mmCIF file of C-alpha atoms and ligand atoms in Angstrom:
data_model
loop_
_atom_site.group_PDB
_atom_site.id
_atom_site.type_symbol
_atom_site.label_atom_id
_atom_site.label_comp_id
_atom_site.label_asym_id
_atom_site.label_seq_id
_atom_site.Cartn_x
_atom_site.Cartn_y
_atom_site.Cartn_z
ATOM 1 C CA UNK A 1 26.006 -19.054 -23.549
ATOM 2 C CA UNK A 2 25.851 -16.032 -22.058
ATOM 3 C CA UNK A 3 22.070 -15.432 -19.874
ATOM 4 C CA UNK A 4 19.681 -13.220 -20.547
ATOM 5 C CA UNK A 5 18.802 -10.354 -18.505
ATOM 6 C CA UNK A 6 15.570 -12.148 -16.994
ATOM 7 C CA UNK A 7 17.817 -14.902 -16.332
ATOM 8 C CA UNK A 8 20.343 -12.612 -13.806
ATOM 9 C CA UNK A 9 18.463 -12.415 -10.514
ATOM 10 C CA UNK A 10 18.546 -9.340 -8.340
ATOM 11 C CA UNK A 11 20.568 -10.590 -5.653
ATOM 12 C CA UNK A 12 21.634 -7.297 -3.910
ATOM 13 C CA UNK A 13 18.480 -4.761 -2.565
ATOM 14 C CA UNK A 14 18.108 -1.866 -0.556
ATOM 15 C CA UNK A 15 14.527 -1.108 0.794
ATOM 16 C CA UNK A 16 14.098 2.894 0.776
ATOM 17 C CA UNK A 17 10.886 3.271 3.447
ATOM 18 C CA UNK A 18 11.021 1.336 6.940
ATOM 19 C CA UNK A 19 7.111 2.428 7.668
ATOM 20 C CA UNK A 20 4.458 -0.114 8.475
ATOM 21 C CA UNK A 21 5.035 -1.718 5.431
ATOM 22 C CA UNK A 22 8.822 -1.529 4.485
ATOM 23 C CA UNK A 23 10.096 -3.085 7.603
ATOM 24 C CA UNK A 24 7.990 -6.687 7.185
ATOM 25 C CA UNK A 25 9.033 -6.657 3.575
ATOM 26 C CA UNK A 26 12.709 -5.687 4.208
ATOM 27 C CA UNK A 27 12.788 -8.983 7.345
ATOM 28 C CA UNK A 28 11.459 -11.141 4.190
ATOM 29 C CA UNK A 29 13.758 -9.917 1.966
ATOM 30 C CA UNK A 30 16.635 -10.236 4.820
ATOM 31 C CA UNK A 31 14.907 -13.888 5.202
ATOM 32 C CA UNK A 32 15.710 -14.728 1.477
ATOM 33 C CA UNK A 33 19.389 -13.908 1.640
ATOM 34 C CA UNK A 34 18.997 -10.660 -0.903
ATOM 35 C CA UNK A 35 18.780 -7.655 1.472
ATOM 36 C CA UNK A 36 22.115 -5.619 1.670
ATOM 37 C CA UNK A 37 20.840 -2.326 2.872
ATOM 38 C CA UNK A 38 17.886 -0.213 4.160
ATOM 39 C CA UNK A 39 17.438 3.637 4.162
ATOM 40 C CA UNK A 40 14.800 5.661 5.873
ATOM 41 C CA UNK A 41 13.914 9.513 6.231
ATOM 42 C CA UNK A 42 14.029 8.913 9.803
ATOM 43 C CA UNK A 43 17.588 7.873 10.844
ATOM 44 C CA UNK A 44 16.100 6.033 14.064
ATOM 45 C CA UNK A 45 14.466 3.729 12.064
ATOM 46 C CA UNK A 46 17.521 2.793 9.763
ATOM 47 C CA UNK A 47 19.153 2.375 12.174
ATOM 48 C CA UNK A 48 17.294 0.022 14.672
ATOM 49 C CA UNK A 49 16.523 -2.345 11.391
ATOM 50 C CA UNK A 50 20.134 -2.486 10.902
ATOM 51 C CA UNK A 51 20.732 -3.347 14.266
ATOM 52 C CA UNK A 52 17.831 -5.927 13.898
ATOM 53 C CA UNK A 53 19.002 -7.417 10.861
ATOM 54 C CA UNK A 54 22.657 -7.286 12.010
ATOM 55 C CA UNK A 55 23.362 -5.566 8.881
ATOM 56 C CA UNK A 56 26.758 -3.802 7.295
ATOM 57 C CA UNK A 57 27.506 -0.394 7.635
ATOM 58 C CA UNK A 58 28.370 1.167 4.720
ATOM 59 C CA UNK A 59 30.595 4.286 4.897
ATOM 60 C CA UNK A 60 27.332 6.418 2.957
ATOM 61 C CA UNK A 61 24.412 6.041 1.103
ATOM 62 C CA UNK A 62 26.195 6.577 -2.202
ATOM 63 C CA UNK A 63 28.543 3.546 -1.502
ATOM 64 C CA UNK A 64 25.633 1.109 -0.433
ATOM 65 C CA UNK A 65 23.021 2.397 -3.228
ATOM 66 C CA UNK A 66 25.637 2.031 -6.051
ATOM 67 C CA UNK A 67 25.987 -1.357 -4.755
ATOM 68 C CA UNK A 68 22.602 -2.524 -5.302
ATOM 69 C CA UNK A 69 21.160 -3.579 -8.214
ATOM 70 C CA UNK A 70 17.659 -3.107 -6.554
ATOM 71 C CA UNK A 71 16.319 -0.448 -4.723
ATOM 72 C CA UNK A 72 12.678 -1.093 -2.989
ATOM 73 C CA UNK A 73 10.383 1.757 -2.078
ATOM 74 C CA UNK A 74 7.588 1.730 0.584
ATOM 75 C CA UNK A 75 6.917 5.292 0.811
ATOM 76 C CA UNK A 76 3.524 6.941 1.446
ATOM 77 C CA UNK A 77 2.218 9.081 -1.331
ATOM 78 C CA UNK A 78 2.904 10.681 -5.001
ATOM 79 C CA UNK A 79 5.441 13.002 -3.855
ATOM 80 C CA UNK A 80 7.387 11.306 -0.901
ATOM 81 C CA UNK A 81 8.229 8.863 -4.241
ATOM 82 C CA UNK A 82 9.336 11.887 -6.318
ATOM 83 C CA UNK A 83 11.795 13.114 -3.453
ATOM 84 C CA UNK A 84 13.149 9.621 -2.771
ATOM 85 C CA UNK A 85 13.691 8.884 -6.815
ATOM 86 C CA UNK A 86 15.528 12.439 -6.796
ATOM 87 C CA UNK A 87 17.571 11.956 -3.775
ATOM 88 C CA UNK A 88 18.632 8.136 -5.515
ATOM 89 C CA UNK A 89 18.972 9.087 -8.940
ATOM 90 C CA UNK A 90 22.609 10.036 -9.044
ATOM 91 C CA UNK A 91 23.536 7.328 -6.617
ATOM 92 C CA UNK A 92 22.222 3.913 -8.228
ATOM 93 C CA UNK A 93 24.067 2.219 -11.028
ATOM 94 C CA UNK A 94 22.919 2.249 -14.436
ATOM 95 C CA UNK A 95 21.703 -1.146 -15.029
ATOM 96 C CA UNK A 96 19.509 -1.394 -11.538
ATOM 97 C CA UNK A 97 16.057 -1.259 -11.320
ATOM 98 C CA UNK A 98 13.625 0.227 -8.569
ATOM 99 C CA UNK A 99 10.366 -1.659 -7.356
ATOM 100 C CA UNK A 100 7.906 1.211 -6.041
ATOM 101 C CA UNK A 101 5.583 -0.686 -3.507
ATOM 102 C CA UNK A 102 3.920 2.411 -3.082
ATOM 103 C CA UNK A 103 0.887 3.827 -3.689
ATOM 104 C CA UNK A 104 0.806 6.446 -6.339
ATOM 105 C CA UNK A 105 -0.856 7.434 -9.317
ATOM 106 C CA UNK A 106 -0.287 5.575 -12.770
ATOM 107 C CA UNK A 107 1.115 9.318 -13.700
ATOM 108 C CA UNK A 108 3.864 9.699 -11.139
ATOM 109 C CA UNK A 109 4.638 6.045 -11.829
ATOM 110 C CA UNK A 110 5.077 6.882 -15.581
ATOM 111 C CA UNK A 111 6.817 10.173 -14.969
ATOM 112 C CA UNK A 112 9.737 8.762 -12.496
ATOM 113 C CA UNK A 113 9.630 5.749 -14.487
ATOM 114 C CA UNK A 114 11.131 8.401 -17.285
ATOM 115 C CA UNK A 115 13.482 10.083 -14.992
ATOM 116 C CA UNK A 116 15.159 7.030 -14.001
ATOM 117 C CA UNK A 117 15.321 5.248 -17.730
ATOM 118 C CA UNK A 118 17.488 8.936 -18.235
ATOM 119 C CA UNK A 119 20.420 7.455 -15.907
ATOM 120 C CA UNK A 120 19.637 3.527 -17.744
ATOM 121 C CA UNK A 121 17.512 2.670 -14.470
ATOM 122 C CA UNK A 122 14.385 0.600 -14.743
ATOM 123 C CA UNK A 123 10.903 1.132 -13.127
ATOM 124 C CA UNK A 124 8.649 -1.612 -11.714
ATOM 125 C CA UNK A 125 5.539 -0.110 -10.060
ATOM 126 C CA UNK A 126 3.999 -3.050 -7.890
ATOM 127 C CA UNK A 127 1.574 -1.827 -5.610
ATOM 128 C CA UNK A 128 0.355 -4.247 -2.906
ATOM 129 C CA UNK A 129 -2.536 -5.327 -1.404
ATOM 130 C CA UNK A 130 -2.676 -7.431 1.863
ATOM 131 C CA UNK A 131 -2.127 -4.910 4.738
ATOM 132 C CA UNK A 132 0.661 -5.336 7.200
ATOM 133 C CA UNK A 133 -0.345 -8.712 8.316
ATOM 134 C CA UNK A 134 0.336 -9.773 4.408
ATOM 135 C CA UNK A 135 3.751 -8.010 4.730
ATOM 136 C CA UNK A 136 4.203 -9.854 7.818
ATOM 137 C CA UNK A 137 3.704 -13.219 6.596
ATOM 138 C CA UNK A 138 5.624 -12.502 3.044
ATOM 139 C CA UNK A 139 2.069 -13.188 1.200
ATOM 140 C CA UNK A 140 0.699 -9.732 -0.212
ATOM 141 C CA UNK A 141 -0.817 -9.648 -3.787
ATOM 142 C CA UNK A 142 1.153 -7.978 -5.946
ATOM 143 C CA UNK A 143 0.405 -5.944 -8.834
ATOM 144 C CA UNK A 144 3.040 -5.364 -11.348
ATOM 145 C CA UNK A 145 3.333 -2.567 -13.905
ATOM 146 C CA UNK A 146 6.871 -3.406 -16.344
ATOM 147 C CA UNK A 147 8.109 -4.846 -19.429
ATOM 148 C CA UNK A 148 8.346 -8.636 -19.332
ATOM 149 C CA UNK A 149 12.125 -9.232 -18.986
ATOM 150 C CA UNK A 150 12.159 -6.584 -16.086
ATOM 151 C CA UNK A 151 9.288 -8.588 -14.373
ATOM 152 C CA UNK A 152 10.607 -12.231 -14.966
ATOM 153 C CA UNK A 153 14.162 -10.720 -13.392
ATOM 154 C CA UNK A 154 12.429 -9.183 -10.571
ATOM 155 C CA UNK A 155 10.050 -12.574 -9.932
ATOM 156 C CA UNK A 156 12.884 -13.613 -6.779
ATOM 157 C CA UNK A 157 12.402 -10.366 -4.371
ATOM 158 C CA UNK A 158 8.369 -10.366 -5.428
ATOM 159 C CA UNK A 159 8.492 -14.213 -4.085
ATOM 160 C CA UNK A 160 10.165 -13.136 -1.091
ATOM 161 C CA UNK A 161 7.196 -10.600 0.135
ATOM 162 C CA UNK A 162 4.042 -11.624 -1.721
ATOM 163 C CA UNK A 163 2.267 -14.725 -2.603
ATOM 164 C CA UNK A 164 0.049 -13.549 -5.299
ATOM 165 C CA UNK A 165 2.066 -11.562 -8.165
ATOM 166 C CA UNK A 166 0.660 -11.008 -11.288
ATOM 167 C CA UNK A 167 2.148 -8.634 -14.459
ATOM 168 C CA UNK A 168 -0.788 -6.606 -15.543
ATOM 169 C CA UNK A 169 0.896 -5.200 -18.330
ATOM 170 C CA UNK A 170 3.323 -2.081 -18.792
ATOM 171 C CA UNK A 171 4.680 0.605 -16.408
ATOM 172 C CA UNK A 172 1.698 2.296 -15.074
ATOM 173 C CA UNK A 173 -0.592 -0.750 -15.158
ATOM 174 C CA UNK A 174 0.268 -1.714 -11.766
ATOM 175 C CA UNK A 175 -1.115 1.291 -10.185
ATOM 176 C CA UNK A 176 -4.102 1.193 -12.333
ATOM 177 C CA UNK A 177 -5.068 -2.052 -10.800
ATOM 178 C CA UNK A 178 -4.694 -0.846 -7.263
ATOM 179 C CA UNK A 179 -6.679 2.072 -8.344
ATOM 180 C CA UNK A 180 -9.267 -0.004 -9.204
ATOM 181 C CA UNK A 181 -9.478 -2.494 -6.429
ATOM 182 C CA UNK A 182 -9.331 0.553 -3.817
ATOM 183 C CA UNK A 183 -12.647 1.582 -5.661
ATOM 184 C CA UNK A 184 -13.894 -1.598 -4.859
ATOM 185 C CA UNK A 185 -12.890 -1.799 -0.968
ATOM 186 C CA UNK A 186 -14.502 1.339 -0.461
ATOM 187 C CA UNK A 187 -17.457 0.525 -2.049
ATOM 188 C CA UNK A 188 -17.580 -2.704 0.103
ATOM 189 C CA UNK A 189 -16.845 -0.764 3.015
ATOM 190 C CA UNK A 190 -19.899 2.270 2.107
ATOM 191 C CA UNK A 191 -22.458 -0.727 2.332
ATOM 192 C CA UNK A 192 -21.010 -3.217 5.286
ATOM 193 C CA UNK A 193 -20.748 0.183 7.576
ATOM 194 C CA UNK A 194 -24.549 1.318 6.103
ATOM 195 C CA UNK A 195 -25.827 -2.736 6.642
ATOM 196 C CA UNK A 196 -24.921 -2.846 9.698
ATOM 197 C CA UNK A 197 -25.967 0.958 11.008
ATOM 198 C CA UNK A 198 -29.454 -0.130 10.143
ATOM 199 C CA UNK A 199 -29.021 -3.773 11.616
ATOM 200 C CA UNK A 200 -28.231 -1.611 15.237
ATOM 201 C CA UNK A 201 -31.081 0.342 14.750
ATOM 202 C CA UNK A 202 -33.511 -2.389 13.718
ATOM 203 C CA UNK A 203 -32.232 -3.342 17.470
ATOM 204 C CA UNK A 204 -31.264 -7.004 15.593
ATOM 205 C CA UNK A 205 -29.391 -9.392 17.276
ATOM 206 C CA UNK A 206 -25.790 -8.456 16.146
ATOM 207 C CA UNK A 207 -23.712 -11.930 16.021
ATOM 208 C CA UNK A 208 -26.738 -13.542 14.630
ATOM 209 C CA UNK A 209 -27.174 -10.460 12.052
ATOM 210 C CA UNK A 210 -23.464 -10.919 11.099
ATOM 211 C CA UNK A 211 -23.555 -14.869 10.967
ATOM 212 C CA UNK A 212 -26.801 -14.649 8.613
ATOM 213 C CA UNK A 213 -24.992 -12.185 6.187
ATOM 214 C CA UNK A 214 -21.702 -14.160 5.974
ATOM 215 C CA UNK A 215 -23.580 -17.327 4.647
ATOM 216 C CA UNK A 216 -25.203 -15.555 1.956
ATOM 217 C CA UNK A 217 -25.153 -13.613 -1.005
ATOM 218 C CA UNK A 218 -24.229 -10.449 1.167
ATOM 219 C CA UNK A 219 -21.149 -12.644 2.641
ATOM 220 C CA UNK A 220 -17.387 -10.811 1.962
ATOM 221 C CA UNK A 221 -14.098 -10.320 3.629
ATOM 222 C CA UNK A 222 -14.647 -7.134 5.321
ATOM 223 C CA UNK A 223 -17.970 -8.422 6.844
ATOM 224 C CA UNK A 224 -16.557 -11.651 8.350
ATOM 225 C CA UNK A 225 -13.249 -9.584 9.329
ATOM 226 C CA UNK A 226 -14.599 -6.192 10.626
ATOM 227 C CA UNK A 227 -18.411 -6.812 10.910
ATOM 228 C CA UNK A 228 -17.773 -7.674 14.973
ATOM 229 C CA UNK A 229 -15.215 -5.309 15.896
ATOM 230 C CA UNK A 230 -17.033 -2.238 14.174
ATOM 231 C CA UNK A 231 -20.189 -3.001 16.063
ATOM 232 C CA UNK A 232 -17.944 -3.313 19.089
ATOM 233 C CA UNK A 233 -16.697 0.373 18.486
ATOM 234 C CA UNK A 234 -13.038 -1.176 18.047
ATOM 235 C CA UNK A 235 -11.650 0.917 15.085
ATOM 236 C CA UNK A 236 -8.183 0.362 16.015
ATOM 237 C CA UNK A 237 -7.547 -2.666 13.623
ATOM 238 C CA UNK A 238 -6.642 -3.084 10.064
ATOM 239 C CA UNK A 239 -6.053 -0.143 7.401
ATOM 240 C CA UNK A 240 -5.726 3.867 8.235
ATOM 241 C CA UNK A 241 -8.326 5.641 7.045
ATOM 242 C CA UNK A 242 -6.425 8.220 5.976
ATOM 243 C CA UNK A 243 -4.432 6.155 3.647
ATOM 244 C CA UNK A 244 -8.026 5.269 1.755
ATOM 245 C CA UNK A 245 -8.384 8.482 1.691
ATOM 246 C CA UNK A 246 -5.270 8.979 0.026
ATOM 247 C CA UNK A 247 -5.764 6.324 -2.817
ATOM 248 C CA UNK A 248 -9.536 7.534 -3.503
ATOM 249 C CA UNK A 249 -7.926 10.832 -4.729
ATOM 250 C CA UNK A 250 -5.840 8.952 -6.775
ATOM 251 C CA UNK A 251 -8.781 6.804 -8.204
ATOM 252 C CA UNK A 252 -11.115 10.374 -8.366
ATOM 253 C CA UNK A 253 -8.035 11.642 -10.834
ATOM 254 C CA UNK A 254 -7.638 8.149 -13.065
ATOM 255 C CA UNK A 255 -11.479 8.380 -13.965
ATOM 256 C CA UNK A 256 -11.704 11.986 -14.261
ATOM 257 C CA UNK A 257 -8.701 11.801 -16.514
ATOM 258 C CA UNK A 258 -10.794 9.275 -18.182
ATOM 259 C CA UNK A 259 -13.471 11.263 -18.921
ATOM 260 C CA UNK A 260 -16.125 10.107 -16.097
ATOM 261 C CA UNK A 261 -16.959 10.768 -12.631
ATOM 262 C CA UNK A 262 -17.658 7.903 -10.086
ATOM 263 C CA UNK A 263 -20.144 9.135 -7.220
ATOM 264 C CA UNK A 264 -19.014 5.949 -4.947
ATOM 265 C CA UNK A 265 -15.720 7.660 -4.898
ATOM 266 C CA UNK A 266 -16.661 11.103 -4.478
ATOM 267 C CA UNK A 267 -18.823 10.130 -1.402
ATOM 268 C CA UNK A 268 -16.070 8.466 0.390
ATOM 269 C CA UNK A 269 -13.254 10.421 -0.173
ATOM 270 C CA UNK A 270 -15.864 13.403 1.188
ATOM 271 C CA UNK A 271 -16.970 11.146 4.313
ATOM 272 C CA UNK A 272 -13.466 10.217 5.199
ATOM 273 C CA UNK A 273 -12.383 13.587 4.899
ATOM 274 C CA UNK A 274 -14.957 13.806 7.804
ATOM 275 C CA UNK A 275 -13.567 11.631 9.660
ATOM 276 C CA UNK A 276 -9.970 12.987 9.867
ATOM 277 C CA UNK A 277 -11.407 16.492 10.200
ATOM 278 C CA UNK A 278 -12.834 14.531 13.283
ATOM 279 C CA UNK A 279 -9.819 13.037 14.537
ATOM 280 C CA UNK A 280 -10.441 9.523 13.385
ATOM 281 C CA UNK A 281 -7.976 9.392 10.550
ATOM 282 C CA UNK A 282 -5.828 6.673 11.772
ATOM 283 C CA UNK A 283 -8.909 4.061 12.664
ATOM 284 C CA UNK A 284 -9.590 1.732 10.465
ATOM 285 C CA UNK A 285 -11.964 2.373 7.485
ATOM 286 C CA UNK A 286 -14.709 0.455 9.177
ATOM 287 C CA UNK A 287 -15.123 3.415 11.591
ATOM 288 C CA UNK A 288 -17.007 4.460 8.611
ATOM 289 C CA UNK A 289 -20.031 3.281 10.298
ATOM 290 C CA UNK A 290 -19.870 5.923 12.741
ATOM 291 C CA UNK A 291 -21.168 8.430 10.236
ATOM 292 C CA UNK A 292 -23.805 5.729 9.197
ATOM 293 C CA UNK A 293 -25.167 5.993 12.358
ATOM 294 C CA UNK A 294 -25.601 9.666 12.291
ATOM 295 C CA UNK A 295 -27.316 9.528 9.015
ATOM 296 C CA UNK A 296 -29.913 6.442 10.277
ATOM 297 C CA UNK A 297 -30.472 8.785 13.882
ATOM 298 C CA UNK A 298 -30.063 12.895 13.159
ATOM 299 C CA UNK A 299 -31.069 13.147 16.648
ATOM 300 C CA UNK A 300 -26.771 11.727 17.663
ATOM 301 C CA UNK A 301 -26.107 15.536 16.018
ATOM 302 C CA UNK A 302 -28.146 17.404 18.292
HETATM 303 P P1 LIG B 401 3.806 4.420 6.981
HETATM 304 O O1 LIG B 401 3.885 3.434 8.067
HETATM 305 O O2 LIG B 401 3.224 5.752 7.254
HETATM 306 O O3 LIG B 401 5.322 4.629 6.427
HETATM 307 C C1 LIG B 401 5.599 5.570 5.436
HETATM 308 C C2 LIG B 401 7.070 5.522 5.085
HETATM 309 O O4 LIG B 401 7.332 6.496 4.060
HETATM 310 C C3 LIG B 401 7.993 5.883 6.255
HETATM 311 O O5 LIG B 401 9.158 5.118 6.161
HETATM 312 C C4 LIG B 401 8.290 7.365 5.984
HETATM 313 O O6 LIG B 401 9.512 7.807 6.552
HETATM 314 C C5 LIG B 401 8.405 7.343 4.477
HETATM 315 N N1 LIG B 401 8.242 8.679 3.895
HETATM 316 C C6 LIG B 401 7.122 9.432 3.894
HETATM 317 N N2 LIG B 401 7.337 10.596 3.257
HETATM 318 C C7 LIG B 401 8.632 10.570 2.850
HETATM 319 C C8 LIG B 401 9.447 11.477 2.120
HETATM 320 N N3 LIG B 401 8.973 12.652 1.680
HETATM 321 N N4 LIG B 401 10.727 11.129 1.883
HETATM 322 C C9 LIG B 401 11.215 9.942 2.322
HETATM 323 N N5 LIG B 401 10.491 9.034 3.004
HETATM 324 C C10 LIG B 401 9.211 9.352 3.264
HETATM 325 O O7 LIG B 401 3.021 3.863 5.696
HETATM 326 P P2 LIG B 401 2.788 2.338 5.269
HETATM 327 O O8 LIG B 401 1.570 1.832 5.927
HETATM 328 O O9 LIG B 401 4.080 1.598 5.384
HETATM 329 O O10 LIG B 401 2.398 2.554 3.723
HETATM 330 C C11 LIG B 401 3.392 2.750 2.740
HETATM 331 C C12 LIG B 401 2.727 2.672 1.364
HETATM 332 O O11 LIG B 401 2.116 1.386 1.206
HETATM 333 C C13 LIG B 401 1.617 3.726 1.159
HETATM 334 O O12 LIG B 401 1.651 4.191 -0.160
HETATM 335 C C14 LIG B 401 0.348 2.917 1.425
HETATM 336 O O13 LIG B 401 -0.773 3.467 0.741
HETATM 337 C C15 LIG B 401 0.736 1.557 0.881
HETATM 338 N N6 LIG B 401 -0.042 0.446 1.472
HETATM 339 C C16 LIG B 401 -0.249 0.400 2.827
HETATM 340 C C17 LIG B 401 -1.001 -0.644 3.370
HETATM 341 C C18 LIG B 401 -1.257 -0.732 4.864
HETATM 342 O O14 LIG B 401 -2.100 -1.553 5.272
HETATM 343 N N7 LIG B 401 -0.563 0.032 5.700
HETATM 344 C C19 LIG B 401 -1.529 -1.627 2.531
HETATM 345 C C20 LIG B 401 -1.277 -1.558 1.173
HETATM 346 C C21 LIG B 401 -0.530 -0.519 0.656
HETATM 347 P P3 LIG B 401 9.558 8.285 8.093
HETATM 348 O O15 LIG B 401 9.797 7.052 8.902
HETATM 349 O O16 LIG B 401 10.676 9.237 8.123
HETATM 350 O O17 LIG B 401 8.223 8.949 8.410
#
């Protein structure tokens, strides 16, 4: 009998993006035996990973894309993904499928999601969450917009770079989800940076502060993981403000296309704004606290 499509694994794939993310997931994907290829805007890149990797050269893009029958994408926003699907469009082979691990809008993950079913290519969006240590260590939570047989064939590269994947439902549905739990990180973030603003000037012992917090109901991941450093001024861990800042517009246009407004969001994206007009867009998002400060002593703007 012959097997179903879910039943043919993807066994040849080309990650499209060698940033902070791409590279980890490309080594895990090189790890499991199914990476043939990598392509990056910046040739230096490409070309160290291939040196890395020890992988082929192929005479052009066209001959290794039309090869695959997977091309991954780790690129940073809405239209970086448009230009990559157009520059790969004509070169993949009807049949293959693309996994976005981007961060985009539901929208542009419906619209080139349409362009590519034109030339009999299918869409996966499947956003990640995780940071680059979760790339690094293949276990990112993944969050997968597609129809059920393209999921089920695409379950071997997910289970090379995430631990937690779960298909929330059609194209589009992916992104929705990461829309919604960037939301809640920056609402976790607005009230760890404002907690602990007023813990400083309540001139509270800090590490006790912290330790109290973590035990109880106020107790979360960013507190126990950032609560130390931020009070220690060291901003240069975790995730880039700026790419919050990013996916809060995104989540500002899925509600507003849904008919509401969400202050939380509107606050944040406006603070972090802020801070990048400040110079502090690539700190981590707990350097949030530093306008929390400002607000809890006027006199720092004097
Ligand atoms: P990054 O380090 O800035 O890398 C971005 C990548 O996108 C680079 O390879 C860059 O190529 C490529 N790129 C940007 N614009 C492009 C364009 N117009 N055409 C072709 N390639 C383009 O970003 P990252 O941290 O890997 O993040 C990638 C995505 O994952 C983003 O959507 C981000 O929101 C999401 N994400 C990130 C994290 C995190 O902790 N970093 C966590 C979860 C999700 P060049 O090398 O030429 O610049």
């Amino acid at each position: 009998m012959n097997p179903t499509m879910s039943e043919i694994k993807l066994s040849k794939v080309v990650v499209y993006g060698l940033g902070a993310m791409g590279r980890p997931m490309a080594r895990n994907l090189h790890d499991h035996g199914i990476l043939i290829g990598v392509k990056n805007r910046t040739e230096g890149k490409r070309q160290a990973m291939i040196n890395e990797l020890n992988l082929e050269e192929f005479e052009d893009d066209e001959s290794m894309l039309s090869q695959a029958d997977c091309v991954l994408t780790c690129v940073s926003a809405d239209d970086d993904l448009k230009a990559v699907i157009a520059d790969i469009l004509d070169l993949m082979s009807p049949g293959s499928v693309v996994i976005d691990c981007s961060t985009v809008s539901p929208n542009t993950a419906r619209s080139v999601a349409d362009d590519l079913a034109s030339k009999g290519i299918s869409f996966i969006d499947a956003p990640v969450s995780g940071g680059v240590e979760g790339a690094k260590k293949g276990s990112l939570s993944i969050m997968v917009g597609a129809d059920r047989e393209q999921y089920k064939r695409a379950a071997n590269v997910f289970a090379a770079i995430g631990s937690q994947i779960t298909h929330m439902g059609r194209v589009g549905q992916g992104q929705a989800t990461k829309a919604v739990n960037q939301v809640m990180v920056a609402g976790v973030a607005q009230a760890v940076c404002s907690a602990l603003a007023m813990a400083e000037k309540c001139n509270l012992d800090l590490k006790k502060a912290i330790e109290v917090f973590s035990a109880g109901a106020a107790g979360n991941w960013f507190l126990d993981n950032r609560g130390s450093t931020m009070v220690n001024d060291e901003f240069n861990v975790g995730f880039k403000l700026n790419l919050l800042h990013k996916d809060l517009k995104i989540c500002q246009e899925t509600v507003a296309e849904l008919g509401g407004q969400l202050p939380l969001i509107d606050d944040s994206i406006m603070e972090y704004a802020k801070l990048m007009e400040m110079d502090h867009g690539d700190e981590d998002i707990s350097a949030l606290i530093r306008l929390k400060r400002h607000l809890l002593s006027p006199e720092l703007d004097d």
